[in-house]
PDB file of N, CA, C and O in Angstrom:
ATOM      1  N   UNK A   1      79.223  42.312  82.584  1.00  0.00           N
ATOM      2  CA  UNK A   1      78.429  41.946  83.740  1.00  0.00           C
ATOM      3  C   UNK A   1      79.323  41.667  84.958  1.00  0.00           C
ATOM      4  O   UNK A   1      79.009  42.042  86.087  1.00  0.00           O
ATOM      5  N   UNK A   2      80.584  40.912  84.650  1.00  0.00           N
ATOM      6  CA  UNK A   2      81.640  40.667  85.769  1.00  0.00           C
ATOM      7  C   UNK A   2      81.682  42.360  86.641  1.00  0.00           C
ATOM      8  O   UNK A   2      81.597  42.536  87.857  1.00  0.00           O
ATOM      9  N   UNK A   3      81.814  43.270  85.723  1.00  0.00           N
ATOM     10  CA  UNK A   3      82.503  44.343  86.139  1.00  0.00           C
ATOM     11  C   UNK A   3      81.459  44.717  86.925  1.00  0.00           C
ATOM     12  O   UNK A   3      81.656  44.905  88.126  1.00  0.00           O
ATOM     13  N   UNK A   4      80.357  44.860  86.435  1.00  0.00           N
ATOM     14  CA  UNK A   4      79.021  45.667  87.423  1.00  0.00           C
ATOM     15  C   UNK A   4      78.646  44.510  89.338  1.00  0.00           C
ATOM     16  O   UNK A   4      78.258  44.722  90.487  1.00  0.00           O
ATOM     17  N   UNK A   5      79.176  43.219  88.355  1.00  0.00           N
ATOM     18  CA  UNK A   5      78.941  42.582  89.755  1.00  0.00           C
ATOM     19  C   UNK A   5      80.305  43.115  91.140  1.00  0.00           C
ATOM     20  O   UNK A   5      80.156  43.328  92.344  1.00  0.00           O
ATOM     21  N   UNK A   6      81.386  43.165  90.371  1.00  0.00           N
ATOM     22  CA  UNK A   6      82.178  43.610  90.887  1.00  0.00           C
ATOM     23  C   UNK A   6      82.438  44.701  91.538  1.00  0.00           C
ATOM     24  O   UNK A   6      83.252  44.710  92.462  1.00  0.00           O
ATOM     25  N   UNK A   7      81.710  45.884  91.104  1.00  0.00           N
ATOM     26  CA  UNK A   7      81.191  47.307  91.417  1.00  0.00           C
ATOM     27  C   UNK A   7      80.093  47.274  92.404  1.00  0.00           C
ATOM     28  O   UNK A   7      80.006  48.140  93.275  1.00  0.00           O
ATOM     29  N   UNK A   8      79.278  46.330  92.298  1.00  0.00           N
ATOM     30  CA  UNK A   8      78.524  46.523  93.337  1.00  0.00           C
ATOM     31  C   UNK A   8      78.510  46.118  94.551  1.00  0.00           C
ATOM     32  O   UNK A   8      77.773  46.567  95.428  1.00  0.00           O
ATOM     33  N   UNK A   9      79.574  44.975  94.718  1.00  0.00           N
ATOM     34  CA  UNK A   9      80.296  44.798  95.886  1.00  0.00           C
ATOM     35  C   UNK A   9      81.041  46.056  97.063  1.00  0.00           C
ATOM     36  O   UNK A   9      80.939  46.060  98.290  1.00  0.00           O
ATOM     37  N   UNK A  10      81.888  47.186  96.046  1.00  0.00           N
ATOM     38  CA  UNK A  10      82.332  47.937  97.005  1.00  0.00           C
ATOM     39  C   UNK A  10      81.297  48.984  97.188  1.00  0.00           C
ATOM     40  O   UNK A  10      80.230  48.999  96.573  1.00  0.00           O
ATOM     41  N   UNK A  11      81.807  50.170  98.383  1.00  0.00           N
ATOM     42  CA  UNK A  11      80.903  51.246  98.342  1.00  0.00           C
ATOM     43  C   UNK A  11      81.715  52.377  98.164  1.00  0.00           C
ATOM     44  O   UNK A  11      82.917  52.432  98.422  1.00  0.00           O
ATOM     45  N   UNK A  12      80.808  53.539  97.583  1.00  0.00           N
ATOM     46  CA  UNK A  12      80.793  54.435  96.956  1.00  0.00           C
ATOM     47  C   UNK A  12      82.301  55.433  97.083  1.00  0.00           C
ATOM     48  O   UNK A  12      82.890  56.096  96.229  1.00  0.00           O
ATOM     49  N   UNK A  13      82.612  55.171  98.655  1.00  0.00           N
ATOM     50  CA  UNK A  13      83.502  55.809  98.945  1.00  0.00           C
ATOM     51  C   UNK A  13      84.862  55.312  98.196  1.00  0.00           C
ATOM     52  O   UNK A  13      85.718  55.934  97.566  1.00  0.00           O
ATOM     53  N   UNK A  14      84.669  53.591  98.605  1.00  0.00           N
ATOM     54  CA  UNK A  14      85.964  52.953  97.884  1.00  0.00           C
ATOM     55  C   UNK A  14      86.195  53.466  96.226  1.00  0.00           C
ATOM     56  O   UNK A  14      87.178  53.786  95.557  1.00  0.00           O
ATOM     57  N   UNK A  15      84.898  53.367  96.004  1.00  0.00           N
ATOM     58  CA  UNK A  15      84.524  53.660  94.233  1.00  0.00           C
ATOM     59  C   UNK A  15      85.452  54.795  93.571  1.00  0.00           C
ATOM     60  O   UNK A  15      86.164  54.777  92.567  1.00  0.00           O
ATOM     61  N   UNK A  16      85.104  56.015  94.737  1.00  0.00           N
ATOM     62  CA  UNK A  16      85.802  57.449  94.430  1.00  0.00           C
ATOM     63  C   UNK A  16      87.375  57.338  94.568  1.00  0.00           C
ATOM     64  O   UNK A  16      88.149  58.034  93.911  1.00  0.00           O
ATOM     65  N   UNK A  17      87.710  56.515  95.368  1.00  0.00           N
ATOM     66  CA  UNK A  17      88.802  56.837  95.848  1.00  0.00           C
ATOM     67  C   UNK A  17      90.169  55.606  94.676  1.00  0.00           C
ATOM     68  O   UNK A  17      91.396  55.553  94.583  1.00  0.00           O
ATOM     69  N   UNK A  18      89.149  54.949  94.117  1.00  0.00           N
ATOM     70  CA  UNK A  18      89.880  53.949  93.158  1.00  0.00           C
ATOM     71  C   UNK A  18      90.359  54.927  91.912  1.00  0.00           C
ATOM     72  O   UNK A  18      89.937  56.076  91.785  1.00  0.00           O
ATOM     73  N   UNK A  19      91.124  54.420  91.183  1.00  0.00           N
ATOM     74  CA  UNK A  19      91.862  55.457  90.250  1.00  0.00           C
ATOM     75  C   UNK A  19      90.717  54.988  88.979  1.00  0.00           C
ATOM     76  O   UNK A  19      90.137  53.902  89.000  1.00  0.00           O
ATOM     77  N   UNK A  20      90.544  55.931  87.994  1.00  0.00           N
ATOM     78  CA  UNK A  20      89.615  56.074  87.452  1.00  0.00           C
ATOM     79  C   UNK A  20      89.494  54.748  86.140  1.00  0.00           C
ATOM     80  O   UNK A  20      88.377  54.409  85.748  1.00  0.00           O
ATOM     81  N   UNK A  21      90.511  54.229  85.682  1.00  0.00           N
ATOM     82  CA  UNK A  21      90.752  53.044  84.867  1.00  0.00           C
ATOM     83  C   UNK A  21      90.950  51.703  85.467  1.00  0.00           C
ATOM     84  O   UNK A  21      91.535  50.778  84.904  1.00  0.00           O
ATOM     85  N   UNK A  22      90.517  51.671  86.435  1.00  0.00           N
ATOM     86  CA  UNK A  22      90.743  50.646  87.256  1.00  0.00           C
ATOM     87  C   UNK A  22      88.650  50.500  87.759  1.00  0.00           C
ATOM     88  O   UNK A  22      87.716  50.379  86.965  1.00  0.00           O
ATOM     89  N   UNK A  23      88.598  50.570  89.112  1.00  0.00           N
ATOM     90  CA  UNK A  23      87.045  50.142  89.166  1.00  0.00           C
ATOM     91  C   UNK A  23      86.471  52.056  89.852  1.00  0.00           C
ATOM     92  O   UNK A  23      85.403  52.282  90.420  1.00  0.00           O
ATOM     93  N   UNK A  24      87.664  53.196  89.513  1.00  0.00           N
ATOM     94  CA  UNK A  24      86.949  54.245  89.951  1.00  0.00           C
ATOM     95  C   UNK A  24      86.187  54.457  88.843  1.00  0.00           C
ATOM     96  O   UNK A  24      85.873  53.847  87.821  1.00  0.00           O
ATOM     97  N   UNK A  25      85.932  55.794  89.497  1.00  0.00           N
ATOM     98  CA  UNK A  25      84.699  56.985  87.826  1.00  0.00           C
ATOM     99  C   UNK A  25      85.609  57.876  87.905  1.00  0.00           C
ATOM    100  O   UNK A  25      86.604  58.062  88.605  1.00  0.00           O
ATOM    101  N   UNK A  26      84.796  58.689  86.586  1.00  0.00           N
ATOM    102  CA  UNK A  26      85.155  60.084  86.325  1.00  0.00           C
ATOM    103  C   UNK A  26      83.934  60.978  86.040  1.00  0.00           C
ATOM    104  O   UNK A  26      82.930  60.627  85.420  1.00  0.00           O
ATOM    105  N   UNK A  27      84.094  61.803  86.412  1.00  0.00           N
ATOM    106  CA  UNK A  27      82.775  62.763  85.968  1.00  0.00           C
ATOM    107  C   UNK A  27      83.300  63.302  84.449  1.00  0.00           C
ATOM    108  O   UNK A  27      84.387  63.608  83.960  1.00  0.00           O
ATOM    109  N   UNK A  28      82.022  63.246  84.030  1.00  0.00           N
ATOM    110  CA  UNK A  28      82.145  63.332  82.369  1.00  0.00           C
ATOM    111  C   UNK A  28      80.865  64.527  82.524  1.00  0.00           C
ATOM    112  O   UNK A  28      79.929  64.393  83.312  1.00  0.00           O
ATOM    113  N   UNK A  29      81.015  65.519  81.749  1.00  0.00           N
ATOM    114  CA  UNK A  29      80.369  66.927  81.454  1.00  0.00           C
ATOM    115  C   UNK A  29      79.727  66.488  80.744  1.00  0.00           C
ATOM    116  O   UNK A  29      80.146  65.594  80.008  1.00  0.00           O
ATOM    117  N   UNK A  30      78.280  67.000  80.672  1.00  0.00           N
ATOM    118  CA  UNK A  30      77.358  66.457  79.424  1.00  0.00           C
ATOM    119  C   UNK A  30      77.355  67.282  78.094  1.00  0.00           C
ATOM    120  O   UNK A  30      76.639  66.952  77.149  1.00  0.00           O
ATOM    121  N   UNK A  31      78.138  68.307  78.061  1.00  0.00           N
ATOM    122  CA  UNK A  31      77.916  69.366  76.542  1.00  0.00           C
ATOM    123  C   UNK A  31      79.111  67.749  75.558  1.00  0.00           C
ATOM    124  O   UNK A  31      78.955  67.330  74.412  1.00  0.00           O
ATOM    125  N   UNK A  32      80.422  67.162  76.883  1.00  0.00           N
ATOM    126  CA  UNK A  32      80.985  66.117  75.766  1.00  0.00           C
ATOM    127  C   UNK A  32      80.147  64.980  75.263  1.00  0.00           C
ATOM    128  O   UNK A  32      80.695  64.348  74.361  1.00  0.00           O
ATOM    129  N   UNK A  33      79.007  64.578  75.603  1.00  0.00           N
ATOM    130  CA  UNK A  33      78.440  63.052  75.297  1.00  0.00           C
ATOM    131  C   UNK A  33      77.649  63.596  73.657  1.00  0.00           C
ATOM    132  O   UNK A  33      76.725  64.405  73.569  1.00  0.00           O
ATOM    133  N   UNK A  34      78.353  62.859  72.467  1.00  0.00           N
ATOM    134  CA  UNK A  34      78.041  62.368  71.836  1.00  0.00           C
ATOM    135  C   UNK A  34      76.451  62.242  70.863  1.00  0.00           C
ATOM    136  O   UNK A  34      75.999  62.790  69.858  1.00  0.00           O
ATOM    137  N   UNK A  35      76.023  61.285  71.754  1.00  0.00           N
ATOM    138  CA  UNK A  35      74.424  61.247  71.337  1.00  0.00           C
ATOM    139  C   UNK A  35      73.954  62.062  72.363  1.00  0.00           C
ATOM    140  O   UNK A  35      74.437  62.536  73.391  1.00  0.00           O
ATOM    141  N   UNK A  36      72.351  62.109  71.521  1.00  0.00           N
ATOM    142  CA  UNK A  36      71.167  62.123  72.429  1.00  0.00           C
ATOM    143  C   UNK A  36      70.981  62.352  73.811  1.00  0.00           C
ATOM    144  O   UNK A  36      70.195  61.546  74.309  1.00  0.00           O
ATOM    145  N   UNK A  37      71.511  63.308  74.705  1.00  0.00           N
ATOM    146  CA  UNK A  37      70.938  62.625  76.017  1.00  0.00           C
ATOM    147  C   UNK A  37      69.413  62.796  76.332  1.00  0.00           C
ATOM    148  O   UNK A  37      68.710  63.767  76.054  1.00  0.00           O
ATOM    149  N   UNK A  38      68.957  61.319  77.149  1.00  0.00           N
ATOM    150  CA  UNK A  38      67.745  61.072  77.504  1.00  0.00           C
ATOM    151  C   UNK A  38      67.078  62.355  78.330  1.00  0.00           C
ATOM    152  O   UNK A  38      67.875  62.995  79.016  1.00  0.00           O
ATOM    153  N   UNK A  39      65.761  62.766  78.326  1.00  0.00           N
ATOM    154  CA  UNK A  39      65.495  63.530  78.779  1.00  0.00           C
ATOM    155  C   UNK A  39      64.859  63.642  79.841  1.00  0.00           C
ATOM    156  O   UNK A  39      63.924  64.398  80.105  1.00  0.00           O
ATOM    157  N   UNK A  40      65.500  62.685  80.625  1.00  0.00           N
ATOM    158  CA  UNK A  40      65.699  62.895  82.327  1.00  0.00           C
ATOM    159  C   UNK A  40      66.954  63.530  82.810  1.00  0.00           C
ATOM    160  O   UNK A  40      67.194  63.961  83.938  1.00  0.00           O
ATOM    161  N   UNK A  41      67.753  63.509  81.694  1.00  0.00           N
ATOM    162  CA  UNK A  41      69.111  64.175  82.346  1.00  0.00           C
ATOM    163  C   UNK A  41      68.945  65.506  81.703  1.00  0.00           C
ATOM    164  O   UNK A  41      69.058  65.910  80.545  1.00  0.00           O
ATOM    165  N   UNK A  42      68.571  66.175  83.101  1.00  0.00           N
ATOM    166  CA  UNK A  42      68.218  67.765  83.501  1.00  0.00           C
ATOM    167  C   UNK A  42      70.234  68.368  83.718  1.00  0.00           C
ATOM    168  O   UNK A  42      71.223  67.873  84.259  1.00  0.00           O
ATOM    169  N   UNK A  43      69.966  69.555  82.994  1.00  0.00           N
ATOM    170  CA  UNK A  43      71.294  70.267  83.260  1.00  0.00           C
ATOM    171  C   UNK A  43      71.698  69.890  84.728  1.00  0.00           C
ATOM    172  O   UNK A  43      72.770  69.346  84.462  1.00  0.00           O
ATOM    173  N   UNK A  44      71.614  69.820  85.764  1.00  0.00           N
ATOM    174  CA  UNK A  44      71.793  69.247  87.424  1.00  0.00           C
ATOM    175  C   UNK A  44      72.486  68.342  87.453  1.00  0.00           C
ATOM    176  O   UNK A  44      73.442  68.245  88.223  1.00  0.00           O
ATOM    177  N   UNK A  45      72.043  67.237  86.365  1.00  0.00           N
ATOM    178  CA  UNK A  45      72.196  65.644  86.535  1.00  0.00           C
ATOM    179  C   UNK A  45      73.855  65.767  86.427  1.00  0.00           C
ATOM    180  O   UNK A  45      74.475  66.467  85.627  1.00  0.00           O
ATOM    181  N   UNK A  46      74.480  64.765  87.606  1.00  0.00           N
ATOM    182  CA  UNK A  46      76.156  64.931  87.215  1.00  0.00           C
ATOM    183  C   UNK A  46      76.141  63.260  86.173  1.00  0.00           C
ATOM    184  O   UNK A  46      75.289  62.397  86.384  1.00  0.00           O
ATOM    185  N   UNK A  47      77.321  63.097  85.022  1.00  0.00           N
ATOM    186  CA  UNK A  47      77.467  62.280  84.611  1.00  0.00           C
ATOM    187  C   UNK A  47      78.556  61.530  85.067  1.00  0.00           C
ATOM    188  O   UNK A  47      79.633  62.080  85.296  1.00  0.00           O
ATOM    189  N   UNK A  48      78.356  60.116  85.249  1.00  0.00           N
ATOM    190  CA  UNK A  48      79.723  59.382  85.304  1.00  0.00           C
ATOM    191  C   UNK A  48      80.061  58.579  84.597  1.00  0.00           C
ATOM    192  O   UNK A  48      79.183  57.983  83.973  1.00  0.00           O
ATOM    193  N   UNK A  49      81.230  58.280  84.426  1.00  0.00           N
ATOM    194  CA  UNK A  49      81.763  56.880  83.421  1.00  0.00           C
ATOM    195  C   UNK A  49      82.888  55.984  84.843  1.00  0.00           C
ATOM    196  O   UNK A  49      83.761  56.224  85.677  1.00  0.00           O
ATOM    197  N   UNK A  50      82.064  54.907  84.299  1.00  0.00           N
ATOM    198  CA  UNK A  50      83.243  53.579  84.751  1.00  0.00           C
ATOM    199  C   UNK A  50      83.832  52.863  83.664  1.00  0.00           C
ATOM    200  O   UNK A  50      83.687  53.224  82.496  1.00  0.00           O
ATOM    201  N   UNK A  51      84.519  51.819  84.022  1.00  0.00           N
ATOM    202  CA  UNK A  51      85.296  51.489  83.186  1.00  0.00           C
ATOM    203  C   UNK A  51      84.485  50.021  82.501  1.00  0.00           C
ATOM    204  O   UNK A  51      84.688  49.145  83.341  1.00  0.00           O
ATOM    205  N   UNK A  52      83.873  49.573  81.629  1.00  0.00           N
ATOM    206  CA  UNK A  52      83.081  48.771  81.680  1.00  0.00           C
ATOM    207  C   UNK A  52      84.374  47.179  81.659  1.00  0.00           C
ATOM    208  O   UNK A  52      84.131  46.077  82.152  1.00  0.00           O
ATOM    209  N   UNK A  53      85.301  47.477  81.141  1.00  0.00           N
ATOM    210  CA  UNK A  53      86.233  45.909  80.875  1.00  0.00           C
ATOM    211  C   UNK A  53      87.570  46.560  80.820  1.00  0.00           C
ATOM    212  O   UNK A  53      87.858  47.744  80.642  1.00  0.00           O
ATOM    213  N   UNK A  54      88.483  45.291  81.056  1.00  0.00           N
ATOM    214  CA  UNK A  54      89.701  46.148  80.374  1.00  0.00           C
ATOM    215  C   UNK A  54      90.453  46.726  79.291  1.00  0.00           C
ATOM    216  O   UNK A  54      91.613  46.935  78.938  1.00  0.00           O
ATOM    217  N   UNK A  55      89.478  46.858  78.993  1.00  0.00           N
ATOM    218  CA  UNK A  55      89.721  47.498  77.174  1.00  0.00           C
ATOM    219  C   UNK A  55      89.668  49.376  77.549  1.00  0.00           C
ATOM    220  O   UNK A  55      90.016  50.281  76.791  1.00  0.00           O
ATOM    221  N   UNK A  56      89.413  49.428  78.196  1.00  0.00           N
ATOM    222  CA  UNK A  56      88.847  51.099  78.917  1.00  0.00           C
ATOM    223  C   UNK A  56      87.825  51.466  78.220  1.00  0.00           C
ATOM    224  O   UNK A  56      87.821  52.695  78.152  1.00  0.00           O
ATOM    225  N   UNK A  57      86.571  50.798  77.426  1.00  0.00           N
ATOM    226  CA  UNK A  57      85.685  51.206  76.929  1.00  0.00           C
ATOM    227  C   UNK A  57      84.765  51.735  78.397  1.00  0.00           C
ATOM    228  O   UNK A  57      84.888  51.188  79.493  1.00  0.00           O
ATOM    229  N   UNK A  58      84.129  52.547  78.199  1.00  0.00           N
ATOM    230  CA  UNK A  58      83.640  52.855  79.543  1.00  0.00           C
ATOM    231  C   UNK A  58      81.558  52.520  79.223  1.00  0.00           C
ATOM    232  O   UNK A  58      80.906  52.129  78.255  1.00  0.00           O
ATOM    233  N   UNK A  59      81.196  52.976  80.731  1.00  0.00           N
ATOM    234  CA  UNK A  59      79.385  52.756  80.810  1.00  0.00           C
ATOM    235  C   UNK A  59      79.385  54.048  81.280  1.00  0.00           C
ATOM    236  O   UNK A  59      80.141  54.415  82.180  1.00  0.00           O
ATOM    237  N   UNK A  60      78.395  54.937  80.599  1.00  0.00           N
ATOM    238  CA  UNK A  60      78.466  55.797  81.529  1.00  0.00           C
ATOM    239  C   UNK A  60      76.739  56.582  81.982  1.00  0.00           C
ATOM    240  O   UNK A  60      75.777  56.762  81.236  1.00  0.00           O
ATOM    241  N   UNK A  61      76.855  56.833  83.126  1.00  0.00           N
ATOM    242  CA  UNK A  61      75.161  57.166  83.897  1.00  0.00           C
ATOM    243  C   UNK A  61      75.093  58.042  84.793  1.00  0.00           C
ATOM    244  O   UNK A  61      75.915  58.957  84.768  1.00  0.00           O
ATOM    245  N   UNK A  62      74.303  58.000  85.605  1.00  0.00           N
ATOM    246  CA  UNK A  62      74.361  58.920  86.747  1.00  0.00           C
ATOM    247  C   UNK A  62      73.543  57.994  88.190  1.00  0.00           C
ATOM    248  O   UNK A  62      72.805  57.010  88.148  1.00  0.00           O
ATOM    249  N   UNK A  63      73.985  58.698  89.236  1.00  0.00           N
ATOM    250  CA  UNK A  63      73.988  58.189  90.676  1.00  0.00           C
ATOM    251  C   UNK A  63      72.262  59.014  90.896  1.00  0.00           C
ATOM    252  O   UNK A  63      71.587  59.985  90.553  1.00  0.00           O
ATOM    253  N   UNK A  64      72.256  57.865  91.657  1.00  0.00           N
ATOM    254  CA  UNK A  64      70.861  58.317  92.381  1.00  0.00           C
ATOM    255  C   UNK A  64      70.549  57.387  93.982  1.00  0.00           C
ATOM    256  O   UNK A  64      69.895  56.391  94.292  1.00  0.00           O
ATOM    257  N   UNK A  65      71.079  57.978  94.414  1.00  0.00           N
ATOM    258  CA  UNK A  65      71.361  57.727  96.177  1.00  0.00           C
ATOM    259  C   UNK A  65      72.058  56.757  96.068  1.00  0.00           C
ATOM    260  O   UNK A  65      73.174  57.043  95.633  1.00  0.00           O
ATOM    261  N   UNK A  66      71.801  55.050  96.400  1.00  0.00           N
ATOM    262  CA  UNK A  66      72.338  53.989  95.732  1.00  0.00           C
ATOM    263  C   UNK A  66      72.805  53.196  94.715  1.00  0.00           C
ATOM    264  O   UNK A  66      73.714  52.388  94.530  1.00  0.00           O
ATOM    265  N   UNK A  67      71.930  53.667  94.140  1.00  0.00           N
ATOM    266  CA  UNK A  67      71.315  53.591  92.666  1.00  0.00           C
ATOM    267  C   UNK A  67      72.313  54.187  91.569  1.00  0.00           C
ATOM    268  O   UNK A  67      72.453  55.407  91.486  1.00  0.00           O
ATOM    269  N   UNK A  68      73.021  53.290  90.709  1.00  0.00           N
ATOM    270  CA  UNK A  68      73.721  53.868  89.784  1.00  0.00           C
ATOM    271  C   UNK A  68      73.171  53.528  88.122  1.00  0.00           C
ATOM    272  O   UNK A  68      73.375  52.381  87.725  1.00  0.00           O
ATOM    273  N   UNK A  69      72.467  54.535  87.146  1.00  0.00           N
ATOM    274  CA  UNK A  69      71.826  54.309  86.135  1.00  0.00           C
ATOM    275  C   UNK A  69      72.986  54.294  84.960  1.00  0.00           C
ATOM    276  O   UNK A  69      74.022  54.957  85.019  1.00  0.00           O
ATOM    277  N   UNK A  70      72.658  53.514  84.006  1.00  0.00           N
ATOM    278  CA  UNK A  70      73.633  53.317  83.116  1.00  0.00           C
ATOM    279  C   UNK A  70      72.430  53.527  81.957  1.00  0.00           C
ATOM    280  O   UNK A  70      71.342  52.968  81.824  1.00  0.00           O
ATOM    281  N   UNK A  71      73.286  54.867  80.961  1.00  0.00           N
ATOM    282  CA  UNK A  71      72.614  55.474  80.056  1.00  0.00           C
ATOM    283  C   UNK A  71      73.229  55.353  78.746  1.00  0.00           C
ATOM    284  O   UNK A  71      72.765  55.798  77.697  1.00  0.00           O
ATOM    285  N   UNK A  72      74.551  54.573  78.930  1.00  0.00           N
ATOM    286  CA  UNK A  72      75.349  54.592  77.522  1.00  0.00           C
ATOM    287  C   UNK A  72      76.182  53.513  77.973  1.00  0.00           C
ATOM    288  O   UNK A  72      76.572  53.517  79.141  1.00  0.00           O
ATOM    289  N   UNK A  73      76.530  52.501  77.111  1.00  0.00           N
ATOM    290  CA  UNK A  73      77.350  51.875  76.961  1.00  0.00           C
ATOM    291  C   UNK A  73      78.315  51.374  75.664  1.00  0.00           C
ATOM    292  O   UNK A  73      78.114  50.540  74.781  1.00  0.00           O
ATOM    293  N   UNK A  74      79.503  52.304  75.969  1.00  0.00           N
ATOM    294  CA  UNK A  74      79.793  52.383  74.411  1.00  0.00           C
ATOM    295  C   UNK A  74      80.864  51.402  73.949  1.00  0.00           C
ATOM    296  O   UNK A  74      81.829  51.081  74.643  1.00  0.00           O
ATOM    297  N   UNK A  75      80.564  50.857  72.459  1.00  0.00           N
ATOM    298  CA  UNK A  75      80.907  49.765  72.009  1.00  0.00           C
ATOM    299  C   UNK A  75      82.141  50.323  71.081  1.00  0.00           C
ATOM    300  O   UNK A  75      83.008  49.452  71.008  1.00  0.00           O
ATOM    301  N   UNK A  76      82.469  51.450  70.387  1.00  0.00           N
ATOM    302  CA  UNK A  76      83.702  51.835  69.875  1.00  0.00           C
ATOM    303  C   UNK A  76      84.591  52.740  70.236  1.00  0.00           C
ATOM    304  O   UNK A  76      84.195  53.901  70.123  1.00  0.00           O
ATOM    305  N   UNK A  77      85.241  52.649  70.477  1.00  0.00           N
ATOM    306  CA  UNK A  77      86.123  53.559  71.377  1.00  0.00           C
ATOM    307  C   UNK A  77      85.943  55.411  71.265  1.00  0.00           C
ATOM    308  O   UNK A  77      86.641  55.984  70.428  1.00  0.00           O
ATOM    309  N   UNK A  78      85.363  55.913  71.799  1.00  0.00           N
ATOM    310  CA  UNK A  78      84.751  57.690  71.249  1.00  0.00           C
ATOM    311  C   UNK A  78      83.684  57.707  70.708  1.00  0.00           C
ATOM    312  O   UNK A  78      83.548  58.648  69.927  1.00  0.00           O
ATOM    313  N   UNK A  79      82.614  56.850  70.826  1.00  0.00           N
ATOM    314  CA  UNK A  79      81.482  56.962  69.988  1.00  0.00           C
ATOM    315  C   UNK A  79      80.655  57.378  71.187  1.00  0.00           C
ATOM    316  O   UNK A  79      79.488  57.573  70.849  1.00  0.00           O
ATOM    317  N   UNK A  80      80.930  57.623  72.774  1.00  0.00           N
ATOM    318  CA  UNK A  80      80.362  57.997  73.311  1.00  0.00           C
ATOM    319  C   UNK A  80      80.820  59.650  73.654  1.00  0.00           C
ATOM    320  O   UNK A  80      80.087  60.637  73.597  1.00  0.00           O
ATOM    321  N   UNK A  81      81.853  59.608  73.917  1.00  0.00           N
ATOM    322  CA  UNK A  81      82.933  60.937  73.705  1.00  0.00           C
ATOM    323  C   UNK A  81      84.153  60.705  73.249  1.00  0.00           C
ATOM    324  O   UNK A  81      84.605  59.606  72.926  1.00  0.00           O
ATOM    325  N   UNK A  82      84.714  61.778  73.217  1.00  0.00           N
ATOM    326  CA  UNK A  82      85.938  61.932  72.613  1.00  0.00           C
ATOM    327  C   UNK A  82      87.145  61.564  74.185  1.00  0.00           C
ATOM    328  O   UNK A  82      87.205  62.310  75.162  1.00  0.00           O
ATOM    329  N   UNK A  83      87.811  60.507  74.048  1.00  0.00           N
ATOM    330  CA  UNK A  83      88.955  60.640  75.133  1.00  0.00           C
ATOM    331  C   UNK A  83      89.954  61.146  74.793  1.00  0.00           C
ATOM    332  O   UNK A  83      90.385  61.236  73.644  1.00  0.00           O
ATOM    333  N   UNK A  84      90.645  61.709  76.235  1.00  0.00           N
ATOM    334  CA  UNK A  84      91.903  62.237  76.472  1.00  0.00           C
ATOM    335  C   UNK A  84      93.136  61.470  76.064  1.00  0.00           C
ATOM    336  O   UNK A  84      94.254  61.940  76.275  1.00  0.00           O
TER     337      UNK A  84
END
């Protein structure tokens, strides 16, 4: 919760421009996610991951103007994808 309060303080631009293990994102391809995706996420939909703590477990969702949706939050390290 620290982290999302913390995230929602800056804007979007700062967001991009932060390095991706720290408070940036990464775009994550949806053929890598794991489970299920919900079926609002239309081939279109871009995915992102932040970093949820410093553990680098990440949250990951998609943007919608302001609006950032969080669709996964994964609790073991690759159970959402496989990392680099």
């Amino acid at each position: 919760m620290k982290r999302l309060k913390n995230l929602s303080e800056l804007g979007w631009n700062e967001i991009q421009t932060t390095q991706r293990h720290g408070f940036g994102m990464e775009k994550i391809p949806q053929e890598i996610i794991k489970p299920q995706l919900p079926t609002i996420i239309t081939p279109e939909v871009r995915l992102f991951a932040f970093r949820a703590a410093g553990n680098n477990l990440p949250f990951v969702g998609f943007r919608e103007g302001k609006i950032f949706h969080i669709i996964f939050i994964e609790t073991t390290f690759g159970d959402i994808y496989d990392h680099d």
